[in-house]
Amino acid sequence: MSNPLPARTIELVKSTVPALSARGSDITTVMYGKLFQDDHIRALFNHSNQGDNGSQVHALSGALIAYAQNIDKLDALVPVVERIAHKHIGYHILPEHYDYVARALLAAIEEVLAPDITQEVLEAWGEAYWFLADILINREADIRTTLENSKGGWNGWRKFKITAKQPESDVITSFTLSPVDGLPVLAHRPGQYLTLRLKLEDGRTIKRNYSISCAPNNDHYRISVKLEPNGQGGSRFLHETAQIGDVIDLTPPAGDFFLPDEPERPVVLLSAGVGLTPMVSMAETIGAHYPDIETYYVHGALNSRTHAMDKHVRQVAKQHGKMFVATFYSDPTNDDLCGKTHDQDGYISPDWLSANTPFHNADFFLCGPKPFLRTMVYALAKRGVKTDRIHYEFFGPTDENIAA
């Protein structure tokens, strides 16, 4: 990624790193407050991640700091640009929305850093913002073109009907989503997610991302959703209110976390909790199309009450022949028996992975809660797994320091 920004602009933006490090979350909190004064912009966002303590506030603060630090070596930002572009596709963010963000961000920087901020620095940040915005807009245009030109592809929101609702455990339920128009759907890349637009009973409209839990096909999608009793409505609506026949709006599959089109090495699918959803999509895909790929499906759950899709995954593994399944229960019930309902008591450990998987020869794909990812990504890298073979996804705003 070339950098045509003037040297003076780069210098001024980098000079704000200490202030951003100290007040970054204050800036992003003020920014979102200004941004959400406009109802149609507010409606674009997933508000479960917003607010003073929302993870998006801190994630954006971290992204601003990373941009300021790396503005003279933008190749370091390529993965971040790709991830943000896919999120914008999911939420149907369009080029005309960027101006609203620019005004809110620059006003927040000026307000929070006053009286120490100068007009020259503000102008430098404005130039830097639009430089990055243009990169994102162009990348998003490329993604949209590819989606629209692919079989079953579309742009924006499309209506899907719930055609099956299947409990998978006490806390996870699967939903099959089929297009209302009866036309083909885009075959997703295993690991990608959908963005749903849900109209709740109280009149609110919310947006939520859910990983696709089936192999790619041109007929339907399946999502497997964990009930979050204290959440802001998405999972509770799906579990408690949504019924077969209900119609939901979706944007096309998105996300930069997915199984390669042609896996070249053994694969370890490593997950915890509802993080199994993209792994099931990958396992089904490997089972159907890659008979020679040695695969290890390793999953951690509390117990059999919360563990979803175990029989299904084991059937996929049996049919494949070179797929091995290991499950860990950290809090087994009195009815759970190691060796029968699950394979190991406790938590997945780097020692176990090192002893039971092709540790230094495999590609690792990870998904789960942030504490799980922090532990496992760091442990894999520390034990010598090459960083380009560690691929991870988690639910919520991206934490670029997950491996720190």
CSV table of C-alpha atoms in Angstrom, one decimal:
chain,number,residue,atom,x,y,z
A,1,MET,CA,0.0,0.0,0.0
A,2,SER,CA,1.7,3.2,-1.2
A,3,ASN,CA,1.6,6.3,1.0
A,4,PRO,CA,1.1,9.6,-0.9
A,5,LEU,CA,0.5,11.6,2.3
A,6,PRO,CA,2.8,14.6,2.7
A,7,ALA,CA,5.6,14.2,5.1
A,8,ARG,CA,4.3,17.1,7.3
A,9,THR,CA,0.9,15.4,7.6
A,10,ILE,CA,2.5,12.1,8.7
A,11,GLU,CA,4.6,14.0,11.2
A,12,LEU,CA,1.6,15.8,12.7
A,13,VAL,CA,-0.5,12.7,13.0
A,14,LYS,CA,2.3,10.7,14.6
A,15,SER,CA,2.8,13.6,17.1
A,16,THR,CA,-0.7,12.9,18.5
A,17,VAL,CA,0.1,9.3,19.5
A,18,PRO,CA,0.7,10.2,23.2
A,19,ALA,CA,-2.5,12.2,23.4
A,20,LEU,CA,-4.5,9.4,21.7
A,21,SER,CA,-3.0,6.8,24.0
A,22,ALA,CA,-4.1,8.9,27.0
A,23,ARG,CA,-7.5,10.1,25.8
A,24,GLY,CA,-8.4,7.7,22.9
A,25,SER,CA,-11.5,6.2,24.5
A,26,ASP,CA,-12.7,9.7,25.5
A,27,ILE,CA,-12.4,10.8,21.9
A,28,THR,CA,-14.3,7.8,20.5
A,29,THR,CA,-17.0,8.0,23.2
A,30,VAL,CA,-17.6,11.7,22.3
A,31,MET,CA,-17.4,10.8,18.6
A,32,TYR,CA,-20.2,8.2,18.8
A,33,GLY,CA,-22.3,10.6,20.9
A,34,LYS,CA,-22.1,13.1,18.1
A,35,LEU,CA,-22.5,10.5,15.3
A,36,PHE,CA,-25.7,9.0,16.8
A,37,GLN,CA,-27.5,12.4,17.0
A,38,ASP,CA,-28.4,11.5,13.4
A,39,ASP,CA,-31.0,8.7,13.5
A,40,HIS,CA,-30.3,7.2,10.1
A,41,ILE,CA,-26.6,6.9,11.0
A,42,ARG,CA,-27.4,5.5,14.4
A,43,ALA,CA,-29.5,2.8,12.7
A,44,LEU,CA,-26.4,1.5,10.8
A,45,PHE,CA,-24.7,0.3,13.9
A,46,ASN,CA,-24.8,-2.8,16.2
A,47,HIS,CA,-25.6,-1.0,19.5
A,48,SER,CA,-24.8,-4.0,21.7
A,49,ASN,CA,-21.1,-3.0,21.2
A,50,GLN,CA,-21.7,0.7,21.9
A,51,GLY,CA,-21.9,2.9,25.0
A,52,ASP,CA,-19.4,4.2,27.5
A,53,ASN,CA,-18.3,0.7,28.4
A,54,GLY,CA,-18.9,-0.8,25.0
A,55,SER,CA,-16.1,-2.7,23.4
A,56,GLN,CA,-16.5,-0.8,20.1
A,57,VAL,CA,-15.4,2.4,21.9
A,58,HIS,CA,-12.2,0.8,23.0
A,59,ALA,CA,-11.7,-1.0,19.7
A,60,LEU,CA,-11.9,2.2,17.7
A,61,SER,CA,-9.6,4.0,20.1
A,62,GLY,CA,-7.1,1.2,19.5
A,63,ALA,CA,-7.5,1.5,15.8
A,64,LEU,CA,-6.9,5.2,15.8
A,65,ILE,CA,-3.7,4.8,17.8
A,66,ALA,CA,-2.6,2.0,15.4
A,67,TYR,CA,-3.3,4.2,12.4
A,68,ALA,CA,-1.3,7.1,13.9
A,69,GLN,CA,1.6,4.9,14.8
A,70,ASN,CA,1.7,3.2,11.4
A,71,ILE,CA,0.8,6.0,9.1
A,72,ASP,CA,4.2,5.9,7.6
A,73,LYS,CA,4.2,2.1,7.0
A,74,LEU,CA,0.6,1.4,5.9
A,75,ASP,CA,1.3,-2.2,4.8
A,76,ALA,CA,0.9,-3.0,8.5
A,77,LEU,CA,-2.7,-1.9,8.3
A,78,VAL,CA,-3.7,-4.1,5.3
A,79,PRO,CA,-5.3,-6.8,7.5
A,80,VAL,CA,-7.2,-4.2,9.5
A,81,VAL,CA,-8.5,-2.6,6.3
A,82,GLU,CA,-9.7,-5.9,5.1
A,83,ARG,CA,-11.5,-6.7,8.3
A,84,ILE,CA,-13.2,-3.3,8.5
A,85,ALA,CA,-14.2,-3.5,4.8
A,86,HIS,CA,-16.0,-6.8,5.4
A,87,LYS,CA,-17.7,-5.3,8.5
A,88,HIS,CA,-18.9,-2.4,6.4
A,89,ILE,CA,-20.3,-4.8,3.8
A,90,GLY,CA,-22.2,-6.6,6.5
A,91,TYR,CA,-23.7,-3.4,7.9
A,92,HIS,CA,-24.3,-2.0,4.4
A,93,ILE,CA,-22.1,1.1,5.1
A,94,LEU,CA,-22.0,3.2,1.9
A,95,PRO,CA,-19.5,5.8,0.7
A,96,GLU,CA,-21.9,8.7,1.6
A,97,HIS,CA,-21.8,7.6,5.3
A,98,TYR,CA,-18.1,8.4,5.6
A,99,ASP,CA,-18.6,12.1,5.7
A,100,TYR,CA,-20.7,11.8,8.9
A,101,VAL,CA,-17.9,9.9,10.6
A,102,ALA,CA,-15.3,12.4,9.5
A,103,ARG,CA,-17.3,15.3,11.0
A,104,ALA,CA,-17.9,13.5,14.3
A,105,LEU,CA,-14.4,12.3,14.6
A,106,LEU,CA,-12.7,15.6,14.0
A,107,ALA,CA,-15.1,17.4,16.3
A,108,ALA,CA,-14.4,14.9,19.0
A,109,ILE,CA,-10.6,15.2,18.6
A,110,GLU,CA,-10.9,19.0,18.9
A,111,GLU,CA,-13.2,18.9,21.9
A,112,VAL,CA,-11.3,16.3,23.9
A,113,LEU,CA,-7.8,17.5,23.2
A,114,ALA,CA,-8.6,21.3,23.5
A,115,PRO,CA,-6.9,23.6,24.2
A,116,ASP,CA,-3.7,21.7,23.1
A,117,ILE,CA,-4.9,20.7,19.6
A,118,THR,CA,-4.0,23.1,16.8
A,119,GLN,CA,-5.8,23.8,13.6
A,120,GLU,CA,-2.8,22.4,11.6
A,121,VAL,CA,-3.0,19.1,13.5
A,122,LEU,CA,-6.8,18.9,12.9
A,123,GLU,CA,-6.3,19.5,9.2
A,124,ALA,CA,-3.6,16.8,9.2
A,125,TRP,CA,-6.0,14.3,10.8
A,126,GLY,CA,-8.7,15.3,8.3
A,127,GLU,CA,-6.4,14.5,5.4
A,128,ALA,CA,-5.3,11.3,7.0
A,129,TYR,CA,-8.9,10.2,7.6
A,130,TRP,CA,-9.9,10.8,4.0
A,131,PHE,CA,-6.9,9.0,2.7
A,132,LEU,CA,-7.8,5.9,4.7
A,133,ALA,CA,-11.5,6.3,3.9
A,134,ASP,CA,-10.7,6.3,0.2
A,135,ILE,CA,-8.8,3.0,0.6
A,136,LEU,CA,-11.8,1.5,2.4
A,137,ILE,CA,-14.3,2.8,0.0
A,138,ASN,CA,-12.4,1.3,-3.0
A,139,ARG,CA,-11.9,-2.0,-1.3
A,140,GLU,CA,-15.6,-2.2,-0.3
A,141,ALA,CA,-16.5,-1.4,-3.9
A,142,ASP,CA,-14.4,-4.3,-5.1
A,143,ILE,CA,-16.0,-6.7,-2.6
A,144,ARG,CA,-19.5,-5.6,-3.6
A,145,THR,CA,-18.7,-6.1,-7.3
A,146,THR,CA,-17.4,-9.6,-6.6
A,147,LEU,CA,-20.5,-10.4,-4.5
A,148,GLU,CA,-23.0,-9.1,-7.1
A,149,ASN,CA,-21.2,-11.0,-10.0
A,150,SER,CA,-21.1,-14.3,-8.2
A,151,LYS,CA,-23.9,-16.9,-8.4
A,152,GLY,CA,-26.5,-16.1,-5.8
A,153,GLY,CA,-24.8,-12.9,-4.8
A,154,TRP,CA,-26.5,-9.6,-4.0
A,155,ASN,CA,-25.9,-6.2,-2.6
A,156,GLY,CA,-27.6,-4.7,0.5
A,157,TRP,CA,-30.5,-6.3,2.3
A,158,ARG,CA,-32.3,-9.4,1.1
A,159,LYS,CA,-35.3,-11.1,2.7
A,160,PHE,CA,-34.9,-14.6,4.1
A,161,LYS,CA,-37.4,-16.9,5.8
A,162,ILE,CA,-36.7,-19.1,8.8
A,163,THR,CA,-37.3,-22.6,7.4
A,164,ALA,CA,-36.1,-24.7,10.4
A,165,LYS,CA,-35.4,-24.0,14.1
A,166,GLN,CA,-33.4,-26.8,15.8
A,167,PRO,CA,-32.3,-26.8,19.5
A,168,GLU,CA,-28.7,-27.9,19.7
A,169,SER,CA,-28.2,-27.7,23.5
A,170,ASP,CA,-29.8,-26.0,26.5
A,171,VAL,CA,-28.3,-22.6,25.2
A,172,ILE,CA,-27.7,-22.9,21.5
A,173,THR,CA,-30.3,-23.2,18.7
A,174,SER,CA,-29.8,-23.4,15.0
A,175,PHE,CA,-31.8,-21.5,12.4
A,176,THR,CA,-32.0,-22.4,8.7
A,177,LEU,CA,-32.5,-19.3,6.5
A,178,SER,CA,-33.8,-19.6,3.0
A,179,PRO,CA,-34.3,-16.8,0.5
A,180,VAL,CA,-37.9,-15.6,0.1
A,181,ASP,CA,-37.4,-15.0,-3.6
A,182,GLY,CA,-36.5,-18.7,-4.2
A,183,LEU,CA,-33.4,-17.8,-6.1
A,184,PRO,CA,-29.9,-19.2,-5.3
A,185,VAL,CA,-27.8,-17.8,-2.5
A,186,LEU,CA,-24.1,-17.0,-2.6
A,187,ALA,CA,-22.0,-19.9,-1.4
A,188,HIS,CA,-20.1,-18.4,1.6
A,189,ARG,CA,-16.5,-19.1,2.5
A,190,PRO,CA,-16.4,-21.5,5.5
A,191,GLY,CA,-15.9,-19.3,8.5
A,192,GLN,CA,-17.7,-16.2,7.3
A,193,TYR,CA,-20.7,-14.6,9.0
A,194,LEU,CA,-24.1,-13.0,8.2
A,195,THR,CA,-25.5,-9.7,9.4
A,196,LEU,CA,-29.1,-9.9,10.3
A,197,ARG,CA,-31.6,-7.0,10.7
A,198,LEU,CA,-34.2,-7.9,13.3
A,199,LYS,CA,-37.3,-6.0,14.1
A,200,LEU,CA,-38.1,-6.6,17.8
A,201,GLU,CA,-41.5,-6.7,19.4
A,202,ASP,CA,-41.0,-3.3,21.1
A,203,GLY,CA,-40.5,-1.7,17.7
A,204,ARG,CA,-36.7,-1.5,17.8
A,205,THR,CA,-34.6,-2.6,14.8
A,206,ILE,CA,-31.3,-4.1,15.6
A,207,LYS,CA,-28.4,-5.6,13.6
A,208,ARG,CA,-26.4,-8.6,14.7
A,209,ASN,CA,-23.6,-10.8,13.2
A,210,TYR,CA,-23.8,-14.5,13.4
A,211,SER,CA,-21.3,-17.0,11.9
A,212,ILE,CA,-22.6,-19.5,9.4
A,213,SER,CA,-22.6,-23.0,10.8
A,214,CYS,CA,-23.1,-25.1,7.6
A,215,ALA,CA,-21.0,-25.9,4.6
A,216,PRO,CA,-21.3,-23.5,1.6
A,217,ASN,CA,-24.2,-24.2,-0.8
A,218,ASN,CA,-26.5,-22.3,-3.1
A,219,ASP,CA,-29.7,-23.0,-1.3
A,220,HIS,CA,-29.7,-21.8,2.3
A,221,TYR,CA,-27.6,-20.7,5.3
A,222,ARG,CA,-27.6,-22.0,8.9
A,223,ILE,CA,-26.7,-20.0,12.0
A,224,SER,CA,-26.3,-21.4,15.5
A,225,VAL,CA,-27.0,-18.8,18.2
A,226,LYS,CA,-26.3,-18.9,21.9
A,227,LEU,CA,-29.0,-17.4,24.1
A,228,GLU,CA,-27.7,-14.4,26.0
A,229,PRO,CA,-30.3,-13.7,28.7
A,230,ASN,CA,-28.6,-10.4,29.6
A,231,GLY,CA,-28.1,-9.3,26.0
A,232,GLN,CA,-29.8,-6.5,24.2
A,233,GLY,CA,-32.3,-8.6,22.3
A,234,GLY,CA,-30.8,-10.3,19.3
A,235,SER,CA,-30.4,-13.8,20.7
A,236,ARG,CA,-33.5,-13.6,22.9
A,237,PHE,CA,-35.6,-12.6,20.0
A,238,LEU,CA,-34.4,-15.5,17.9
A,239,HIS,CA,-34.7,-18.0,20.7
A,240,GLU,CA,-37.9,-16.9,22.3
A,241,THR,CA,-39.9,-15.0,19.6
A,242,ALA,CA,-38.8,-15.9,16.1
A,243,GLN,CA,-40.7,-18.8,14.5
A,244,ILE,CA,-40.5,-20.9,11.4
A,245,GLY,CA,-41.9,-18.8,8.5
A,246,ASP,CA,-40.8,-15.5,9.9
A,247,VAL,CA,-38.9,-13.2,7.5
A,248,ILE,CA,-35.5,-11.6,8.3
A,249,ASP,CA,-33.3,-9.3,6.3
A,250,LEU,CA,-29.7,-10.3,5.6
A,251,THR,CA,-26.7,-8.8,3.9
A,252,PRO,CA,-24.3,-11.2,2.0
A,253,PRO,CA,-21.8,-13.4,3.8
A,254,ALA,CA,-18.7,-11.4,4.9
A,255,GLY,CA,-15.6,-11.8,6.9
A,256,ASP,CA,-11.8,-12.3,6.3
A,257,PHE,CA,-11.6,-15.4,8.5
A,258,PHE,CA,-12.2,-18.5,6.4
A,259,LEU,CA,-10.8,-21.8,5.3
A,260,PRO,CA,-8.5,-21.6,2.3
A,261,ASP,CA,-10.0,-22.7,-1.0
A,262,GLU,CA,-7.4,-25.4,-1.2
A,263,PRO,CA,-6.0,-26.4,2.2
A,264,GLU,CA,-2.3,-27.4,1.9
A,265,ARG,CA,-1.6,-28.7,5.4
A,266,PRO,CA,-3.3,-30.4,8.3
A,267,VAL,CA,-6.0,-28.3,9.9
A,268,VAL,CA,-6.7,-27.8,13.6
A,269,LEU,CA,-10.2,-26.4,14.3
A,270,LEU,CA,-9.9,-25.0,17.9
A,271,SER,CA,-13.0,-23.4,19.6
A,272,ALA,CA,-14.7,-22.7,22.9
A,273,GLY,CA,-18.4,-22.2,23.6
A,274,VAL,CA,-20.4,-20.9,20.7
A,275,GLY,CA,-17.2,-20.3,18.9
A,276,LEU,CA,-17.8,-23.8,17.4
A,277,THR,CA,-20.1,-22.3,14.8
A,278,PRO,CA,-17.6,-21.4,12.0
A,279,MET,CA,-15.7,-24.6,12.9
A,280,VAL,CA,-18.7,-26.7,12.1
A,281,SER,CA,-18.9,-25.0,8.7
A,282,MET,CA,-15.2,-25.7,8.1
A,283,ALA,CA,-15.5,-29.3,9.3
A,284,GLU,CA,-18.5,-30.0,7.0
A,285,THR,CA,-16.6,-28.4,4.1
A,286,ILE,CA,-13.5,-30.5,4.7
A,287,GLY,CA,-15.6,-33.6,5.2
A,288,ALA,CA,-17.3,-33.0,1.8
A,289,HIS,CA,-14.5,-31.8,-0.4
A,290,TYR,CA,-11.1,-32.6,1.1
A,291,PRO,CA,-10.8,-36.3,1.9
A,292,ASP,CA,-7.0,-36.2,2.2
A,293,ILE,CA,-6.7,-33.2,4.7
A,294,GLU,CA,-5.9,-34.5,8.2
A,295,THR,CA,-8.2,-32.5,10.5
A,296,TYR,CA,-8.5,-32.1,14.3
A,297,TYR,CA,-11.7,-30.7,15.7
A,298,VAL,CA,-10.9,-29.6,19.3
A,299,HIS,CA,-13.7,-28.0,21.3
A,300,GLY,CA,-14.1,-26.8,24.9
A,301,ALA,CA,-17.6,-26.5,26.6
A,302,LEU,CA,-18.9,-26.3,30.1
A,303,ASN,CA,-20.7,-29.7,29.9
A,304,SER,CA,-23.1,-31.7,27.9
A,305,ARG,CA,-26.0,-29.3,28.6
A,306,THR,CA,-24.2,-26.5,26.8
A,307,HIS,CA,-22.3,-28.5,24.2
A,308,ALA,CA,-23.9,-28.2,20.8
A,309,MET,CA,-23.7,-30.3,17.6
A,310,ASP,CA,-21.4,-33.0,19.0
A,311,LYS,CA,-23.1,-36.0,17.3
A,312,HIS,CA,-23.3,-34.2,14.0
A,313,VAL,CA,-19.6,-33.3,14.1
A,314,ARG,CA,-18.6,-36.9,15.1
A,315,GLN,CA,-20.7,-38.2,12.2
A,316,VAL,CA,-18.9,-35.8,9.8
A,317,ALA,CA,-15.5,-37.0,11.2
A,318,LYS,CA,-16.4,-40.7,10.9
A,319,GLN,CA,-17.4,-40.3,7.2
A,320,HIS,CA,-14.3,-38.3,6.5
A,321,GLY,CA,-11.9,-40.8,8.0
A,322,LYS,CA,-9.0,-38.5,8.7
A,323,MET,CA,-10.9,-36.1,11.0
A,324,PHE,CA,-10.3,-36.5,14.8
A,325,VAL,CA,-12.6,-35.0,17.4
A,326,ALA,CA,-11.7,-34.1,21.0
A,327,THR,CA,-14.0,-32.3,23.5
A,328,PHE,CA,-13.1,-30.8,26.9
A,329,TYR,CA,-15.6,-30.1,29.6
A,330,SER,CA,-14.5,-27.6,32.2
A,331,ASP,CA,-17.6,-28.0,34.5
A,332,PRO,CA,-19.0,-31.5,33.9
A,333,THR,CA,-22.5,-32.3,35.3
A,334,ASN,CA,-23.0,-35.4,37.6
A,335,ASP,CA,-24.2,-37.2,34.5
A,336,ASP,CA,-21.2,-36.4,32.4
A,337,LEU,CA,-18.6,-39.2,32.2
A,338,CYS,CA,-15.1,-38.6,30.7
A,339,GLY,CA,-14.6,-41.0,27.9
A,340,LYS,CA,-18.3,-41.3,27.2
A,341,THR,CA,-19.9,-37.8,27.0
A,342,HIS,CA,-16.6,-36.1,26.4
A,343,ASP,CA,-12.9,-36.8,25.9
A,344,GLN,CA,-11.1,-34.7,28.6
A,345,ASP,CA,-12.0,-32.9,31.8
A,346,GLY,CA,-10.8,-29.3,32.2
A,347,TYR,CA,-9.6,-26.8,29.7
A,348,ILE,CA,-7.9,-27.2,26.3
A,349,SER,CA,-4.2,-26.8,27.0
A,350,PRO,CA,-1.2,-26.0,24.8
A,351,ASP,CA,0.5,-29.1,26.2
A,352,TRP,CA,-2.4,-31.3,25.1
A,353,LEU,CA,-2.4,-29.7,21.6
A,354,SER,CA,1.4,-30.2,21.3
A,355,ALA,CA,1.1,-33.9,22.2
A,356,ASN,CA,-2.0,-34.7,20.2
A,357,THR,CA,-2.0,-32.6,17.0
A,358,PRO,CA,0.5,-32.0,14.2
A,359,PHE,CA,1.5,-28.9,16.1
A,360,HIS,CA,4.2,-27.4,13.9
A,361,ASN,CA,2.8,-28.6,10.6
A,362,ALA,CA,-0.8,-27.5,10.8
A,363,ASP,CA,-2.9,-24.4,10.2
A,364,PHE,CA,-4.8,-23.4,13.4
A,365,PHE,CA,-8.2,-21.9,13.1
A,366,LEU,CA,-9.5,-20.5,16.4
A,367,CYS,CA,-12.8,-19.0,17.5
A,368,GLY,CA,-14.2,-18.3,21.0
A,369,PRO,CA,-14.4,-15.8,23.9
A,370,LYS,CA,-11.6,-13.2,24.1
A,371,PRO,CA,-9.9,-14.8,27.2
A,372,PHE,CA,-9.7,-18.1,25.3
A,373,LEU,CA,-8.3,-16.5,22.3
A,374,ARG,CA,-5.7,-14.5,24.2
A,375,THR,CA,-4.5,-17.6,26.0
A,376,MET,CA,-4.4,-19.9,23.0
A,377,VAL,CA,-3.0,-17.5,20.3
A,378,TYR,CA,-0.2,-16.4,22.7
A,379,ALA,CA,0.6,-19.9,23.7
A,380,LEU,CA,0.7,-21.2,20.1
A,381,ALA,CA,3.0,-18.4,19.0
A,382,LYS,CA,5.2,-18.8,22.1
A,383,ARG,CA,5.6,-22.5,21.3
A,384,GLY,CA,6.8,-21.9,17.8
A,385,VAL,CA,3.7,-22.1,15.6
A,386,LYS,CA,4.3,-19.7,12.8
A,387,THR,CA,2.1,-16.6,13.0
A,388,ASP,CA,0.9,-17.0,9.4
A,389,ARG,CA,-0.6,-20.4,10.4
A,390,ILE,CA,-2.6,-18.9,13.3
A,391,HIS,CA,-6.0,-17.7,12.1
A,392,TYR,CA,-8.6,-16.5,14.6
A,393,GLU,CA,-12.1,-15.0,14.8
A,394,PHE,CA,-14.1,-13.8,17.7
A,395,PHE,CA,-17.5,-12.2,18.2
A,396,GLY,CA,-17.6,-8.4,18.7
A,397,PRO,CA,-15.3,-5.6,17.7
A,398,THR,CA,-11.8,-6.5,16.8
A,399,ASP,CA,-9.1,-6.4,19.4
A,400,GLU,CA,-5.9,-5.9,17.5
A,401,ASN,CA,-3.9,-6.7,20.6
A,402,ILE,CA,-5.4,-10.2,21.0
A,403,ALA,CA,-2.0,-11.9,20.7
A,404,ALA,CA,-0.2,-9.4,23.0
